[in-house]
mmCIF file of C-alpha atoms in Angstrom:
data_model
loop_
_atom_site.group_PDB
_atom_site.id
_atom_site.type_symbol
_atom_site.label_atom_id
_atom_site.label_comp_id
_atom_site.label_asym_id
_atom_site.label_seq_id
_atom_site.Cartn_x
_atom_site.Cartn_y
_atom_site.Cartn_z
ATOM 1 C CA UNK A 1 -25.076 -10.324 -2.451
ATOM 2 C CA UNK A 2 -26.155 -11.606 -5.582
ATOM 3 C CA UNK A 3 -23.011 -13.537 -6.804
ATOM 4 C CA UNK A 4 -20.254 -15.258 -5.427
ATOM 5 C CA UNK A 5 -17.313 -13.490 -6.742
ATOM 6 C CA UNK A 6 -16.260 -10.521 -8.927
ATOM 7 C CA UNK A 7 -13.341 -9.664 -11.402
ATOM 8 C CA UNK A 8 -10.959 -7.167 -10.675
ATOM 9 C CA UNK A 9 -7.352 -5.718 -11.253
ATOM 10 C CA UNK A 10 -4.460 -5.610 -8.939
ATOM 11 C CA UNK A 11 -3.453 -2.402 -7.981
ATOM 12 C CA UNK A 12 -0.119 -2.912 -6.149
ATOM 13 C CA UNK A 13 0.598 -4.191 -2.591
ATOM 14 C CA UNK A 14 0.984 -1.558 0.466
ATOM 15 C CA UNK A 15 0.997 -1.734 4.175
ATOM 16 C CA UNK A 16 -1.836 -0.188 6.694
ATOM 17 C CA UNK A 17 -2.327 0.137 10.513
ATOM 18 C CA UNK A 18 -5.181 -2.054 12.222
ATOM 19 C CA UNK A 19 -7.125 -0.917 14.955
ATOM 20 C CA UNK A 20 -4.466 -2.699 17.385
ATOM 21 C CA UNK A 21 -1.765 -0.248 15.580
ATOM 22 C CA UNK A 22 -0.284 -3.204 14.200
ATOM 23 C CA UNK A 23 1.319 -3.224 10.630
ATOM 24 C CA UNK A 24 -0.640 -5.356 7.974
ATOM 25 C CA UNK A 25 1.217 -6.195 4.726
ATOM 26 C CA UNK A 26 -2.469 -6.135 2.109
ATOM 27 C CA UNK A 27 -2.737 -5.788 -1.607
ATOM 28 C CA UNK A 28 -4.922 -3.287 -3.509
ATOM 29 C CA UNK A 29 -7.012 -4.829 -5.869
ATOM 30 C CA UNK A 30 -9.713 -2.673 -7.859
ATOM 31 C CA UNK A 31 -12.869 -4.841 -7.751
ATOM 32 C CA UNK A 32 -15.250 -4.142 -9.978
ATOM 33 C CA UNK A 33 -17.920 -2.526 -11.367
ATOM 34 C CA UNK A 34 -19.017 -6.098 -12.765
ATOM 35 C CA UNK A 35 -21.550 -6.383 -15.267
ATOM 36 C CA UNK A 36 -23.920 -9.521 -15.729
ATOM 37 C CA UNK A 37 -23.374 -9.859 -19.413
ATOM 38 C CA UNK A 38 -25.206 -13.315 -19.358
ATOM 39 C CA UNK A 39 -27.006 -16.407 -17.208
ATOM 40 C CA UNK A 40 -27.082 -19.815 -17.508
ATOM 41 C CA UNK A 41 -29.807 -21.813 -16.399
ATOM 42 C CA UNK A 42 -30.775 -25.252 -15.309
ATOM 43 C CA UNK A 43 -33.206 -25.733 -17.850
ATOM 44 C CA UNK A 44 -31.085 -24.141 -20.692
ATOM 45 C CA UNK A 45 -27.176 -25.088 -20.111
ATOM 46 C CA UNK A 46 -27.721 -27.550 -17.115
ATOM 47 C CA UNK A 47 -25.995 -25.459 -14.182
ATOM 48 C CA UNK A 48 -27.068 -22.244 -12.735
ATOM 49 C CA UNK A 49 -24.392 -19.017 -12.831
ATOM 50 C CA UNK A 50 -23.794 -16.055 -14.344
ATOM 51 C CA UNK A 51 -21.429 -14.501 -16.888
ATOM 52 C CA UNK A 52 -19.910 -11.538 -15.488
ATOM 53 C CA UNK A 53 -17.905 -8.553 -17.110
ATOM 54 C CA UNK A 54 -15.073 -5.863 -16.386
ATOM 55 C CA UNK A 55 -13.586 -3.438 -18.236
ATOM 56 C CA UNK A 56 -14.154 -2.677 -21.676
ATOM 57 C CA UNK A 57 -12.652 -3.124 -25.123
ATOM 58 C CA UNK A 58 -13.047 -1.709 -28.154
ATOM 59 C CA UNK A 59 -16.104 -3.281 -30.498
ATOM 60 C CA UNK A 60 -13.453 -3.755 -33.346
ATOM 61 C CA UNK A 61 -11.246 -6.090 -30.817
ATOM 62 C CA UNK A 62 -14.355 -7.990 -29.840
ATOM 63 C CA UNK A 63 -15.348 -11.653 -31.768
ATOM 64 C CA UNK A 64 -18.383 -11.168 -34.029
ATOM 65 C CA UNK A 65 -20.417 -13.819 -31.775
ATOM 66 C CA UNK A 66 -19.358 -12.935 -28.764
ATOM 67 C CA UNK A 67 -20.340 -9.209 -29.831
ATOM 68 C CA UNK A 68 -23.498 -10.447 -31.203
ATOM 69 C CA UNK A 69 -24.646 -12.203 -27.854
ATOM 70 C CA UNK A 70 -23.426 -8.423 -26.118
ATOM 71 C CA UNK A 71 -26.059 -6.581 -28.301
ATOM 72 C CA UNK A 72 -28.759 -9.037 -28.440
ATOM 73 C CA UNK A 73 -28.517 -9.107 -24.140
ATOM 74 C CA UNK A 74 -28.450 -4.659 -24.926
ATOM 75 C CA UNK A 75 -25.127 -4.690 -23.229
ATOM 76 C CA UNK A 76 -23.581 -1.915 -25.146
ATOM 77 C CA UNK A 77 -19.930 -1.285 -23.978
ATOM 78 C CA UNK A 78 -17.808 -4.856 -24.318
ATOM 79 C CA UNK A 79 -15.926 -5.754 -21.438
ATOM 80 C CA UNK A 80 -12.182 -6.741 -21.837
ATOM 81 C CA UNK A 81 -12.725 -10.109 -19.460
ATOM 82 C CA UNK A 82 -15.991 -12.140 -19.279
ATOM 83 C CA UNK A 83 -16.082 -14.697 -16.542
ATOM 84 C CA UNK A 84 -18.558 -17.253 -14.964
ATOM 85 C CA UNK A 85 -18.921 -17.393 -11.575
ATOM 86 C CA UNK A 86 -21.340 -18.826 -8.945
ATOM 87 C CA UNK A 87 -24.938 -17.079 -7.874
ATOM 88 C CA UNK A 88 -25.083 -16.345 -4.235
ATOM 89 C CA UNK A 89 -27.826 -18.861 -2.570
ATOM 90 C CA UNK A 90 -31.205 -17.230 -3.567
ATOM 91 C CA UNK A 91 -30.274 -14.650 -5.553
ATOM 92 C CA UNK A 92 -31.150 -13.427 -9.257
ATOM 93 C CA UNK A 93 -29.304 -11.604 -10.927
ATOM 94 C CA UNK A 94 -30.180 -9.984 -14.353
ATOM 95 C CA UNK A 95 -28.540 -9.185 -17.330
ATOM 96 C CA UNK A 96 -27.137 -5.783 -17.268
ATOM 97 C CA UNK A 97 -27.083 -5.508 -13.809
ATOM 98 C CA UNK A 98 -24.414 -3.458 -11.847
ATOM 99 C CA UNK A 99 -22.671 -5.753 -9.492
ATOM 100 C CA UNK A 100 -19.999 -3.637 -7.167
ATOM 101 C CA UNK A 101 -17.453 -5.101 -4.429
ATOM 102 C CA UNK A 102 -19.323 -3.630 -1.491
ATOM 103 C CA UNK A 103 -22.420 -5.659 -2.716
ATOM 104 C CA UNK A 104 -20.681 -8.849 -2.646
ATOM 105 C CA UNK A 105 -17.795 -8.714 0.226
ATOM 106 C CA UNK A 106 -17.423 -7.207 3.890
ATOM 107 C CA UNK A 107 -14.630 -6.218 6.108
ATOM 108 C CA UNK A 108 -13.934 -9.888 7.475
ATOM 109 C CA UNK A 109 -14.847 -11.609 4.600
ATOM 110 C CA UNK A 110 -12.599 -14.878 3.622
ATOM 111 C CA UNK A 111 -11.695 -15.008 -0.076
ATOM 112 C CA UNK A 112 -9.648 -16.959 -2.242
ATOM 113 C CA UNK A 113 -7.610 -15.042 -4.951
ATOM 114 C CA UNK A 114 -7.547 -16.340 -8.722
ATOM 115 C CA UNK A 115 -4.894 -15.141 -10.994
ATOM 116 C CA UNK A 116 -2.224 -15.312 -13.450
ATOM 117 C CA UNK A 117 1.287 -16.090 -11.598
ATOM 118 C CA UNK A 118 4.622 -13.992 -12.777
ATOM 119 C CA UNK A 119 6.442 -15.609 -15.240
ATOM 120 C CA UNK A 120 9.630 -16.266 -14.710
ATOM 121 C CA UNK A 121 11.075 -17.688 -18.242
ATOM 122 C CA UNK A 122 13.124 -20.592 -18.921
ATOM 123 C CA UNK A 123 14.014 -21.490 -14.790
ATOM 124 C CA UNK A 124 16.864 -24.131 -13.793
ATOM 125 C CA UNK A 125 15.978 -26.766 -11.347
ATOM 126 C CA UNK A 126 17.020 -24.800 -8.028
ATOM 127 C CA UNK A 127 14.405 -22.079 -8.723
ATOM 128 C CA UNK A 128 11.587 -24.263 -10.127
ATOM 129 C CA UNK A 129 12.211 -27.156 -8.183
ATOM 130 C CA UNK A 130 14.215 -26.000 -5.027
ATOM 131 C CA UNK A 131 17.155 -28.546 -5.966
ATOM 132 C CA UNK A 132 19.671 -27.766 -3.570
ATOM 133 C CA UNK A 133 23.230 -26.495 -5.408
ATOM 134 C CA UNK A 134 26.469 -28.447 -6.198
ATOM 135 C CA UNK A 135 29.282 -27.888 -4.164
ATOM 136 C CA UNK A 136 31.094 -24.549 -5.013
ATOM 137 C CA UNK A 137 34.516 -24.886 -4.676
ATOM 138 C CA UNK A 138 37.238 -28.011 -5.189
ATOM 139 C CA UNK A 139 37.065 -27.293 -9.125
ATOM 140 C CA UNK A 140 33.500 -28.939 -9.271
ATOM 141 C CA UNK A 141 31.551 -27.329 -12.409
ATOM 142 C CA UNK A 142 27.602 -28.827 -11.197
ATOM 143 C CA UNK A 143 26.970 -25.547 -8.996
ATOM 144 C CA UNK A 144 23.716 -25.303 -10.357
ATOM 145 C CA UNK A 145 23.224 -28.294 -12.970
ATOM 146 C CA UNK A 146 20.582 -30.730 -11.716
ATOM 147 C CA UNK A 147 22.005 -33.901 -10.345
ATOM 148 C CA UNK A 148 20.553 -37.635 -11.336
ATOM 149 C CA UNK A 149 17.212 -37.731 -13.066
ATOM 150 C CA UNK A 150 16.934 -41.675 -13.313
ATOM 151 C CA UNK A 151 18.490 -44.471 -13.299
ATOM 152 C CA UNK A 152 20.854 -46.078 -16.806
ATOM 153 C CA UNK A 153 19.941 -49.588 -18.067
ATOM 154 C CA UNK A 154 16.307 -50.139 -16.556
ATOM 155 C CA UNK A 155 13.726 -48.610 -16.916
ATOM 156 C CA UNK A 156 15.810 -47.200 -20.396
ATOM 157 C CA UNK A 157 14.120 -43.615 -20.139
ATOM 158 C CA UNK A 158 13.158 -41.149 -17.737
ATOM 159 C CA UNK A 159 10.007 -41.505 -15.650
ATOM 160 C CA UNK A 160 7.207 -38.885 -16.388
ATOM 161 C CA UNK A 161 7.593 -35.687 -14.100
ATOM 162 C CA UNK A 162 11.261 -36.312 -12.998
ATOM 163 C CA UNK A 163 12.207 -32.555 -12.111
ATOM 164 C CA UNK A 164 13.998 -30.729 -14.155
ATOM 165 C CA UNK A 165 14.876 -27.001 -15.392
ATOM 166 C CA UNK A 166 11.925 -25.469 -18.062
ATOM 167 C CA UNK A 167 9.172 -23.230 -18.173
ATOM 168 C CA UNK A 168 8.352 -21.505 -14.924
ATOM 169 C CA UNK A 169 5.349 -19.398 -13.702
ATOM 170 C CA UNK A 170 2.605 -17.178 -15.496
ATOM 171 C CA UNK A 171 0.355 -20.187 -14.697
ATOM 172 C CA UNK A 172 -3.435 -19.658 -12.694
ATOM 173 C CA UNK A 173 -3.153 -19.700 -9.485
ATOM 174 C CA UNK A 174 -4.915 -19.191 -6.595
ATOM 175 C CA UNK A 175 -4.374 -17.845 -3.081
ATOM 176 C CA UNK A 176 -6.863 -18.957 -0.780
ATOM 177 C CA UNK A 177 -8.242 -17.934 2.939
ATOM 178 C CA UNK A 178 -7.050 -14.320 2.113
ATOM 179 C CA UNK A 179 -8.560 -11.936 4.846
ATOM 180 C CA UNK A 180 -10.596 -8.710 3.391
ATOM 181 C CA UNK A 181 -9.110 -5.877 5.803
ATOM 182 C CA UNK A 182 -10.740 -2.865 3.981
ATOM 183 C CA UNK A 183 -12.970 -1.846 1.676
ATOM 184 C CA UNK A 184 -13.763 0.914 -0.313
ATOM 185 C CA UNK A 185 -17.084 1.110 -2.138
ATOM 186 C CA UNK A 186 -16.564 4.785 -3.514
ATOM 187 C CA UNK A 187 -13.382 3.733 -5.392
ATOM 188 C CA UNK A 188 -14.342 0.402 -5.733
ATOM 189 C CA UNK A 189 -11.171 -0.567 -4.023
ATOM 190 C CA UNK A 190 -10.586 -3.873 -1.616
ATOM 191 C CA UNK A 191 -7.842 -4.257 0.507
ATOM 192 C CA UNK A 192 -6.644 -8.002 1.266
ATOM 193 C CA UNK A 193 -3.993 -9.487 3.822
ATOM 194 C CA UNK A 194 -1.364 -10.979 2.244
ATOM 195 C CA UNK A 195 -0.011 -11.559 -1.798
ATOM 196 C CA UNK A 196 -1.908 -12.375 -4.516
ATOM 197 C CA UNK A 197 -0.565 -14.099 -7.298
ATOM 198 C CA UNK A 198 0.316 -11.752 -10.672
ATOM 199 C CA UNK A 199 1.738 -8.152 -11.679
ATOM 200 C CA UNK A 200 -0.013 -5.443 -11.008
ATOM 201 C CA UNK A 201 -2.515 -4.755 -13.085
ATOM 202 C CA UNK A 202 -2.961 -8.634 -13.572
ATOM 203 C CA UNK A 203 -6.429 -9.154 -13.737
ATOM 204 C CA UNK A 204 -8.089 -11.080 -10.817
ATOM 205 C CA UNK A 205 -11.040 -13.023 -9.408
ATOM 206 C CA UNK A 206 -12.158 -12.875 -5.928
ATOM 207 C CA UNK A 207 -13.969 -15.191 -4.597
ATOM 208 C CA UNK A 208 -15.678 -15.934 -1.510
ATOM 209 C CA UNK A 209 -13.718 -18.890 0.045
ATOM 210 C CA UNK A 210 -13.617 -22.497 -0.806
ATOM 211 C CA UNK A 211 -10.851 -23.178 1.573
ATOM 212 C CA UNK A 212 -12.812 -26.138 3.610
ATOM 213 C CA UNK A 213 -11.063 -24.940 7.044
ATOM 214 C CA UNK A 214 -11.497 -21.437 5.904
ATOM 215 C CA UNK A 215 -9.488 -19.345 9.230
ATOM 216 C CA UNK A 216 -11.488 -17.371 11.043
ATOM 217 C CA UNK A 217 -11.422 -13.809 10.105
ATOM 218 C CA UNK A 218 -8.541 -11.759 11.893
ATOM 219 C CA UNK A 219 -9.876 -9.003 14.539
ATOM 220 C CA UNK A 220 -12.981 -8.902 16.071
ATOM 221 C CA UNK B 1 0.137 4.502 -8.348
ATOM 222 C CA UNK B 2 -2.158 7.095 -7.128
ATOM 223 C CA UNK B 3 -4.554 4.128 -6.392
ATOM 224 C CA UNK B 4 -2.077 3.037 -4.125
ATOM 225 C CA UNK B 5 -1.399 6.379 -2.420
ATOM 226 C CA UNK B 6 -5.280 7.069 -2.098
ATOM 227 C CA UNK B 7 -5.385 3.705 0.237
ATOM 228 C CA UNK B 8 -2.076 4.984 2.178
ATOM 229 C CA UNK B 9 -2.965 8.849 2.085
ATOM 230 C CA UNK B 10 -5.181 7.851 5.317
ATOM 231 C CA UNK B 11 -2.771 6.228 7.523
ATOM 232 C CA UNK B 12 0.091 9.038 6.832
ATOM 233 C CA UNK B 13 1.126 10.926 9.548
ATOM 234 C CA UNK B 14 2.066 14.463 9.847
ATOM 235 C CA UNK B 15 5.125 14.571 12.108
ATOM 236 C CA UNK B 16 7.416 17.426 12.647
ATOM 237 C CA UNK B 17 10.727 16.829 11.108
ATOM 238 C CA UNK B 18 13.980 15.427 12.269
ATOM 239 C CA UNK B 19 16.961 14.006 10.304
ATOM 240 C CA UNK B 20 19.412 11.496 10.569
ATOM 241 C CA UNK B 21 22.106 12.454 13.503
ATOM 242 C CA UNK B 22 19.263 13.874 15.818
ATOM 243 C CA UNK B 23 18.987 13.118 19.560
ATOM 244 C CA UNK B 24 15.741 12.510 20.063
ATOM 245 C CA UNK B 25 12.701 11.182 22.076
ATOM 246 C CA UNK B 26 10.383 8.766 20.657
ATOM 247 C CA UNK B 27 6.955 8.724 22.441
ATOM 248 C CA UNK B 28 5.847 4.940 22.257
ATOM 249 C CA UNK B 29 2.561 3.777 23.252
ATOM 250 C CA UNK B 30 1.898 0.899 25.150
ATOM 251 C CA UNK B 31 -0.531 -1.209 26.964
ATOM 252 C CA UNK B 32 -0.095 -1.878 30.523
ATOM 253 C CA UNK B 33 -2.376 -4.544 32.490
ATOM 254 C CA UNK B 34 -2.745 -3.274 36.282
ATOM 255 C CA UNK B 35 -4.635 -4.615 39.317
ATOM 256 C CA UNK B 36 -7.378 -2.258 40.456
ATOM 257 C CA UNK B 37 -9.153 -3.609 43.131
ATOM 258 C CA UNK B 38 -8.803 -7.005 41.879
ATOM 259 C CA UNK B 39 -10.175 -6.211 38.734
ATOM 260 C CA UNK B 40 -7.778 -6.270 35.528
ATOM 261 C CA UNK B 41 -7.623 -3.178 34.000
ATOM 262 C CA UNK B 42 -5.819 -2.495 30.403
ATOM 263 C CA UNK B 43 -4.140 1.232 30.399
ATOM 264 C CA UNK B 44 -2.460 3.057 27.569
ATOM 265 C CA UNK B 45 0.510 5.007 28.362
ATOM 266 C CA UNK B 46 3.075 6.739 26.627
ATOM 267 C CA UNK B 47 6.815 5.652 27.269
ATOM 268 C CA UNK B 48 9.600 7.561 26.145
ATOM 269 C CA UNK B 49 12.459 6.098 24.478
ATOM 270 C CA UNK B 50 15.781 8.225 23.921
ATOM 271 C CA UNK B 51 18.361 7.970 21.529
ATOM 272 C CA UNK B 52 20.158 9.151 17.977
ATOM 273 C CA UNK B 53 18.352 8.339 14.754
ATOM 274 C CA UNK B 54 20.703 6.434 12.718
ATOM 275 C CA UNK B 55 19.089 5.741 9.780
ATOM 276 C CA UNK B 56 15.635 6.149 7.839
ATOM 277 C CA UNK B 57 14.594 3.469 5.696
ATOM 278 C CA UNK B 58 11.532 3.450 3.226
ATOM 279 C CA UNK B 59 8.824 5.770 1.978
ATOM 280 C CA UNK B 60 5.030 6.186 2.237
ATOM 281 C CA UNK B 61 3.251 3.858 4.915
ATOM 282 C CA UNK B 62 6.171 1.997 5.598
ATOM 283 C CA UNK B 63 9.395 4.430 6.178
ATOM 284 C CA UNK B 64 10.963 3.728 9.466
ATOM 285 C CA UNK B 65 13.752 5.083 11.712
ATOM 286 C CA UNK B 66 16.504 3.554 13.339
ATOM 287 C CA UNK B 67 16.979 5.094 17.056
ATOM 288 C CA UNK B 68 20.230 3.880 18.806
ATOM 289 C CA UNK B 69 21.033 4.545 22.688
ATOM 290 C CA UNK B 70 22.973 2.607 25.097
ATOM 291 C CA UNK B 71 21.606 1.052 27.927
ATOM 292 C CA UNK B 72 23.540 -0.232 30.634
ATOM 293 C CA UNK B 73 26.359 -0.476 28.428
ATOM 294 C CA UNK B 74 25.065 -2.601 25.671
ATOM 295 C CA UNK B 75 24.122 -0.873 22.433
ATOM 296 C CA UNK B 76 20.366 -1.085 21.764
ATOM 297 C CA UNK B 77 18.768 -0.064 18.674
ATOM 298 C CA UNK B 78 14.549 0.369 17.643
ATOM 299 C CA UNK B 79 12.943 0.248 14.320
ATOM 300 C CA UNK B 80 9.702 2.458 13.909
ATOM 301 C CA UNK B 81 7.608 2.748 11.481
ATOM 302 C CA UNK B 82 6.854 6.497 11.519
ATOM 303 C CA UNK B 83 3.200 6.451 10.904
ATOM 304 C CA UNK B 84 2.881 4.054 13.502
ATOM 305 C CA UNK B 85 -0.028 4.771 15.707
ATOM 306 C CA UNK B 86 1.946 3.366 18.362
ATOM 307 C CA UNK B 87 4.348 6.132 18.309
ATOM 308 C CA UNK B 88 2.606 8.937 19.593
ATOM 309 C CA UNK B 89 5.677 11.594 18.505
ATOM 310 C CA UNK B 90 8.997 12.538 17.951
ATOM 311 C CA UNK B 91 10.924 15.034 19.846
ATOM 312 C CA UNK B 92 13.912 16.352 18.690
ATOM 313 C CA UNK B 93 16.520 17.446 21.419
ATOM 314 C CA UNK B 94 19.688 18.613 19.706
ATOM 315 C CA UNK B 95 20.956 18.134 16.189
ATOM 316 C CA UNK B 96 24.017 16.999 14.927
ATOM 317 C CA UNK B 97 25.680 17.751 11.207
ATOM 318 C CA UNK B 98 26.516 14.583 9.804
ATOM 319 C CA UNK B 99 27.995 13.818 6.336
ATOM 320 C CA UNK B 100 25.737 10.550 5.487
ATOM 321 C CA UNK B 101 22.296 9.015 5.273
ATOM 322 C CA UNK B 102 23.241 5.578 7.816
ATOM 323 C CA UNK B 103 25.539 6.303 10.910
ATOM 324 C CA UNK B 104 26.029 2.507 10.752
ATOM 325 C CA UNK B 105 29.186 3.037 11.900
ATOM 326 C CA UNK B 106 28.710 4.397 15.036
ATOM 327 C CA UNK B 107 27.573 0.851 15.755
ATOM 328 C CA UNK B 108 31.658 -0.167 16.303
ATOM 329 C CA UNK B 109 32.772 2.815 17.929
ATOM 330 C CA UNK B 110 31.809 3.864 21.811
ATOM 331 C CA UNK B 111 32.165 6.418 23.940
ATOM 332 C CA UNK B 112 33.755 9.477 23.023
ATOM 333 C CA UNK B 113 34.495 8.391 19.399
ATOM 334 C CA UNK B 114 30.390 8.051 18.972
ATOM 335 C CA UNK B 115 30.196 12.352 19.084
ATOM 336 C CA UNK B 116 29.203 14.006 16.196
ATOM 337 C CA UNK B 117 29.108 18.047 15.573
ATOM 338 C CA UNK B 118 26.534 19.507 17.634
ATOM 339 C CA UNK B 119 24.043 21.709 14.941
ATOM 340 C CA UNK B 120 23.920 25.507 16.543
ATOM 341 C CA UNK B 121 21.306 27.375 15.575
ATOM 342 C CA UNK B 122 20.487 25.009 12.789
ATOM 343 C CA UNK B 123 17.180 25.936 10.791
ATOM 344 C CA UNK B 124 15.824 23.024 12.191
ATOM 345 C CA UNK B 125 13.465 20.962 14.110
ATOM 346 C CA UNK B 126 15.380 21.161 17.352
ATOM 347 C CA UNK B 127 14.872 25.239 17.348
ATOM 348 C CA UNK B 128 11.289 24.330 16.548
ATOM 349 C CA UNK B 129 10.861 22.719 18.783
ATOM 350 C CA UNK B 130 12.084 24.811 21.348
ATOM 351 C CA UNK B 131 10.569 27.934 20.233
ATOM 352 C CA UNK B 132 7.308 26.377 20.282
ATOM 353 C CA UNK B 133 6.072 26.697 23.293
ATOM 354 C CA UNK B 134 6.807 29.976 22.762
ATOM 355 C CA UNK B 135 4.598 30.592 20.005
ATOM 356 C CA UNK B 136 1.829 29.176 22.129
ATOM 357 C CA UNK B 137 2.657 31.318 24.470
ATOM 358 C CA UNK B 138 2.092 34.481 22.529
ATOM 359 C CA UNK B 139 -0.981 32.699 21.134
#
């Protein structure tokens, strides 16, 4: 356990049997391999954590600095995300170590879920806002036009954040107080109860919880 | 995808066959709490529930069937999942030809209107079935 969290991709979501033979609804999210591609330190940047990567990307689609910093740390494959995320208490990591998901999580383990949300386009009020509808029949035409957003004369303009139809979704978001129900270390594969936010093959962090009444973890 | 079949390929269970329009008898596991000598004492047993599948919904972990019988003259249906662990099998005890996927509509008809065509000799998992105790007879 030498950080607090890894990057990974969502798979899909499926459903599996516990041990009670009951039916858990989990998604499939391929954690890992991480690479520490940098640290920070207290006497350098001010904070202590670590700059982790996953995937890769071609050198060509890589910044020049950011490439630079790769090769002067001998990391020689670029990842396609580079995030920074906490050190576990005690720990060390290096740079160019191999973090995995069975090094960092168990079966049990609470996590929260960071990730890009679906988008969902140019959304009326009664999708983004859950306005209730207009009234659908006697001729009215406001079935789903938003009703009042202020009043006329005073204050002479709408008040910042009045709800109304616009831009919806493919925001961060996180999930939190997810249960780990499975993981694979061989495939690299972890197995959560519940959704987590994106499409699949949205790229992900998990992270161990920060929930402060984190549940307890489901089973025994 | 196959990422997502390698985590279901585990749970997946291999059951004999039966279609929609079969009679037959779903073994369901459950957990019974009996006194033994004043101790508590959790027991699994097997409990057999009858009926016609009506429908199969779904694929991969989470395909289930629709069984229908009727009890004391009230129509009862179940929803299994078919890899369930809880259902220890499916027996099939006749077959029936039917003509579509959902018999929802056996749901407003009773008594004699609810017969379908009995499958003779079908090629199918009733004859199996039948014929294999047979085969592990011979065995």
């Amino acid at each position: 356990m030498s950080v607090n969290a890894l990057i990974g991709r969502k798979v899909g979501m499926t459903s599996i049997f516990d041990a009670t033979g009951s039916m858990l609804g989990v998604s499939v999210i391929e954690l890992g391999p991480n690479q520490v591609v940098a640290r920070r330190t207290i006497v350098r940047d001010g904070y202590e954590a670590v700059a982790l990567g996953f995937g890769k990307r071609k050198p060509s689609r890589v910044g020049k600095p950011q490439l630079m910093a790769l090769k002067k740390s001998g990391i020689e494959i670029a990842p396609q995300v580079v995030s920074e995320v906490e050190i576990a208490d005690g720990a060390d990591p290096q740079v160019g170590e191999m973090v995995s998901v069975a090094d960092v999580f168990q079966v049990g383990a609470v996590v929260d879920v960071v990730g890009t949300s679906l988008g969902k386009g140019f959304a009326g009020v009664h999708k983004r806002h859950h306005h209730d509808l207009g009234p659908k029949s006697h001729g009215t035409k406001n079935i789903r036009e938003h009703k009042s957003t202020g009043s006329n004369t005073h204050p002479s303009r709408r008040w910042p954040g009045t709800s109304m139809a616009g831009h919806m979704g493919a925001v961060r978001r996180t999930v939190r107080n997810l249960t780990v129900v499975g993981i694979d270390a061989e495939r690299g594969i972890m197995l959560v109860n519940g959704p987590v936010p994106g499409c699949a093959s949205g790229v992900l962090l998990v992270r161990r919880t920060r929930a402060k009444h984190a549940t307890k973890p489901a089973g025994k | 995808m196959s990422k997502l079949k390698d985590v279901e390929t585990p749970y997946l269970k291999k059951r004999k066959p039966f279609a929609v329009g079969d009679e037959v008898n779903v073994g369901v596991v459950i957990t019974e709490t009996i006194e033994k000598k004043g101790k508590l004492e959790e027991k699994e047993r097997v409990q057999l529930f009858t009926g016609r599948v009506i429908a199969k919904n779904g694929g991969g972990v989470t395909e289930t069937f629709t069984v229908r019988r009727i009890v004391a003259g009230e129509g009862v249906e179940r929803v299994f999942p078919l890899h369930s662990p809880k259902v220890s099998h499916v027996e099939v005890v006749r077959s029936s030809h039917v003509r579509r996927a959902k018999l929802y509509y056996l749901r407003d008809r009773k008594g004699k209107a609810t017969r379908l065509r009995e499958k003779i000799n079908a090629p199918s998992a009733a004859n199996e079935a039948a014929t294999a105790p047979d085969a592990a007879a011979t065995k």
